[in-house]
Amino acid sequence: MEISHIEHLGIAVKSIEAALPFYEGVLGLKCYSIEVVEDQKVKTAFLKIGQTKIELLEPTSPESAIAKFIEKKGEGIHHIAYCIQDGVANALAEVNEKGVQLIDKAPRHGAEGLDIAFLHPKSTASVLTELCETPKQ
Ligand code: ZN
């Protein structure tokens, strides 16, 4: 597979509203989108740094995987997402062949309608890893 850059870092926060003053007021980044992803039970906020984004993830329900993450580990970096040049489906087939445990056996639609898939932390030195389709420019 060919990875061009880090697409985004996912950061679990209890409150986007409480976290934004640091990212906007201190780091000087701009939040350009806030989106609720109903099926993931999260609210997301995106900020851009060059080609890379920061994705703040706030749980909208105690059932949310992000709520459980914060409960266990506290707020902090939740996952790292790589930008895949040659298709997420191809990359999944390739890592599967190399014995990597998959969370998603097939790509699904993530934020901005792009294909994404998660690899299991058991196979990735404990870092939840997301593969992202390259947005069409
Ligand atoms: Zn993500």
Short mmCIF file of C-alpha atoms and ligand atoms in Angstrom, two decimals:
data_model
loop_
_atom_site.label_atom_id
_atom_site.label_comp_id
_atom_site.label_asym_id
_atom_site.label_seq_id
_atom_site.Cartn_x
_atom_site.Cartn_y
_atom_site.Cartn_z
CA MET A 1 0.00 0.00 0.00
CA GLU A 2 1.06 3.57 -0.50
CA ILE A 3 0.59 6.08 2.32
CA SER A 4 1.04 9.75 1.42
CA HIS A 5 0.58 11.42 4.79
CA ILE A 6 -1.27 11.36 8.09
CA GLU A 7 -4.88 12.19 7.20
CA HIS A 8 -5.88 13.02 10.75
CA LEU A 9 -5.33 12.41 14.42
CA GLY A 10 -8.46 11.49 16.36
CA ILE A 11 -8.54 12.99 19.85
CA ALA A 12 -11.16 11.98 22.40
CA VAL A 13 -12.53 14.91 24.41
CA LYS A 14 -15.32 15.20 26.93
CA SER A 15 -16.42 18.49 25.38
CA ILE A 16 -15.55 20.02 22.01
CA GLU A 17 -16.68 23.38 23.33
CA ALA A 18 -14.19 23.12 26.20
CA ALA A 19 -11.34 21.88 23.98
CA LEU A 20 -11.68 24.35 21.09
CA PRO A 21 -10.24 27.41 22.87
CA PHE A 22 -6.88 25.60 23.09
CA TYR A 23 -6.84 24.59 19.40
CA GLU A 24 -8.23 27.87 18.08
CA GLY A 25 -7.20 30.43 20.67
CA VAL A 26 -3.76 29.04 21.55
CA LEU A 27 -2.62 27.07 18.49
CA GLY A 28 -4.43 29.39 16.09
CA LEU A 29 -6.07 26.60 14.07
CA LYS A 30 -9.55 27.00 12.57
CA CYS A 31 -12.42 24.61 13.16
CA TYR A 32 -14.06 24.32 9.72
CA SER A 33 -16.66 21.65 10.39
CA ILE A 34 -18.68 20.24 13.27
CA GLU A 35 -20.67 17.12 12.46
CA VAL A 36 -22.71 14.64 14.51
CA VAL A 37 -22.18 11.05 13.33
CA GLU A 38 -25.34 9.39 14.66
CA ASP A 39 -24.36 5.76 14.19
CA GLN A 40 -21.03 6.30 15.99
CA LYS A 41 -22.73 8.36 18.73
CA VAL A 42 -20.10 11.08 18.43
CA LYS A 43 -19.86 14.75 17.60
CA THR A 44 -16.75 15.59 15.58
CA ALA A 45 -14.92 18.86 15.04
CA PHE A 46 -12.28 19.19 12.31
CA LEU A 47 -9.31 21.55 12.21
CA LYS A 48 -6.67 21.66 9.47
CA ILE A 49 -2.88 21.84 9.63
CA GLY A 50 -1.52 21.66 6.08
CA GLN A 51 -2.90 18.42 4.61
CA THR A 52 -3.44 16.91 8.04
CA LYS A 53 -6.46 17.33 10.28
CA ILE A 54 -7.19 17.16 13.96
CA GLU A 55 -10.48 15.36 14.60
CA LEU A 56 -11.93 16.08 18.02
CA LEU A 57 -14.34 13.36 19.10
CA GLU A 58 -16.96 14.03 21.76
CA PRO A 59 -19.34 11.25 22.84
CA THR A 60 -23.05 12.00 22.44
CA SER A 61 -24.07 8.98 24.53
CA PRO A 62 -22.54 6.89 27.34
CA GLU A 63 -22.84 3.94 24.91
CA SER A 64 -20.42 5.55 22.49
CA ALA A 65 -17.04 3.88 21.99
CA ILE A 66 -15.49 7.29 22.68
CA ALA A 67 -17.31 7.52 26.03
CA LYS A 68 -15.92 4.09 26.95
CA PHE A 69 -12.42 5.12 25.83
CA ILE A 70 -12.52 8.27 28.01
CA GLU A 71 -13.86 6.26 30.94
CA LYS A 72 -10.95 3.79 30.67
CA LYS A 73 -8.04 6.00 29.63
CA GLY A 74 -9.17 9.59 30.01
CA GLU A 75 -9.13 12.20 27.28
CA GLY A 76 -6.32 11.98 24.75
CA ILE A 77 -5.19 10.64 21.40
CA HIS A 78 -7.65 7.99 20.26
CA HIS A 79 -6.50 6.99 16.80
CA ILE A 80 -4.20 7.82 13.91
CA ALA A 81 -5.49 7.84 10.35
CA TYR A 82 -3.31 7.36 7.28
CA CYS A 83 -4.11 8.60 3.81
CA ILE A 84 -4.06 5.65 1.43
CA GLN A 85 -3.31 6.37 -2.22
CA ASP A 86 -4.37 3.10 -3.84
CA GLY A 87 -7.76 2.37 -2.27
CA VAL A 88 -8.81 1.28 1.22
CA ALA A 89 -10.21 -2.05 -0.04
CA ASN A 90 -6.82 -2.95 -1.57
CA ALA A 91 -4.97 -1.90 1.57
CA LEU A 92 -7.31 -3.99 3.75
CA ALA A 93 -6.75 -7.07 1.58
CA GLU A 94 -3.01 -6.50 1.82
CA VAL A 95 -2.85 -6.12 5.62
CA ASN A 96 -5.27 -9.02 6.07
CA GLU A 97 -2.88 -11.20 4.08
CA LYS A 98 -0.09 -10.10 6.43
CA GLY A 99 -2.07 -11.38 9.40
CA VAL A 100 -3.27 -8.04 10.78
CA GLN A 101 -6.47 -8.25 12.78
CA LEU A 102 -9.18 -6.05 11.24
CA ILE A 103 -12.02 -4.21 12.93
CA ASP A 104 -13.63 -3.49 9.54
CA LYS A 105 -13.51 -6.39 7.09
CA ALA A 106 -14.65 -4.03 4.34
CA PRO A 107 -14.41 -0.25 3.90
CA ARG A 108 -17.26 1.86 5.24
CA HIS A 109 -18.16 5.52 4.83
CA GLY A 110 -16.53 7.88 7.31
CA ALA A 111 -16.65 11.63 7.65
CA GLU A 112 -16.91 13.56 4.38
CA GLY A 113 -18.21 10.39 2.65
CA LEU A 114 -14.76 8.87 2.19
CA ASP A 115 -13.97 5.16 2.58
CA ILE A 116 -12.37 4.27 5.89
CA ALA A 117 -11.48 1.10 7.79
CA PHE A 118 -10.02 0.43 11.23
CA LEU A 119 -7.28 -2.05 12.12
CA HIS A 120 -7.35 -3.72 15.52
CA PRO A 121 -4.93 -2.30 18.16
CA LYS A 122 -3.87 -5.90 18.92
CA SER A 123 -2.03 -5.90 15.60
CA THR A 124 -0.78 -2.31 15.61
CA ALA A 125 1.30 -1.95 18.80
CA SER A 126 -1.86 -0.78 20.60
CA VAL A 127 -2.53 2.24 18.41
CA LEU A 128 -6.01 2.22 16.92
CA THR A 129 -5.22 2.68 13.23
CA GLU A 130 -7.54 4.01 10.55
CA LEU A 131 -7.00 3.76 6.80
CA CYS A 132 -8.58 6.62 4.83
CA GLU A 133 -9.34 7.04 1.17
CA THR A 134 -7.58 9.99 -0.47
CA PRO A 135 -10.04 12.81 -1.14
CA LYS A 136 -10.34 13.76 -4.80
CA GLN A 137 -8.77 17.18 -5.30
ZN ZN B 1 -10.80 9.15 12.31
#
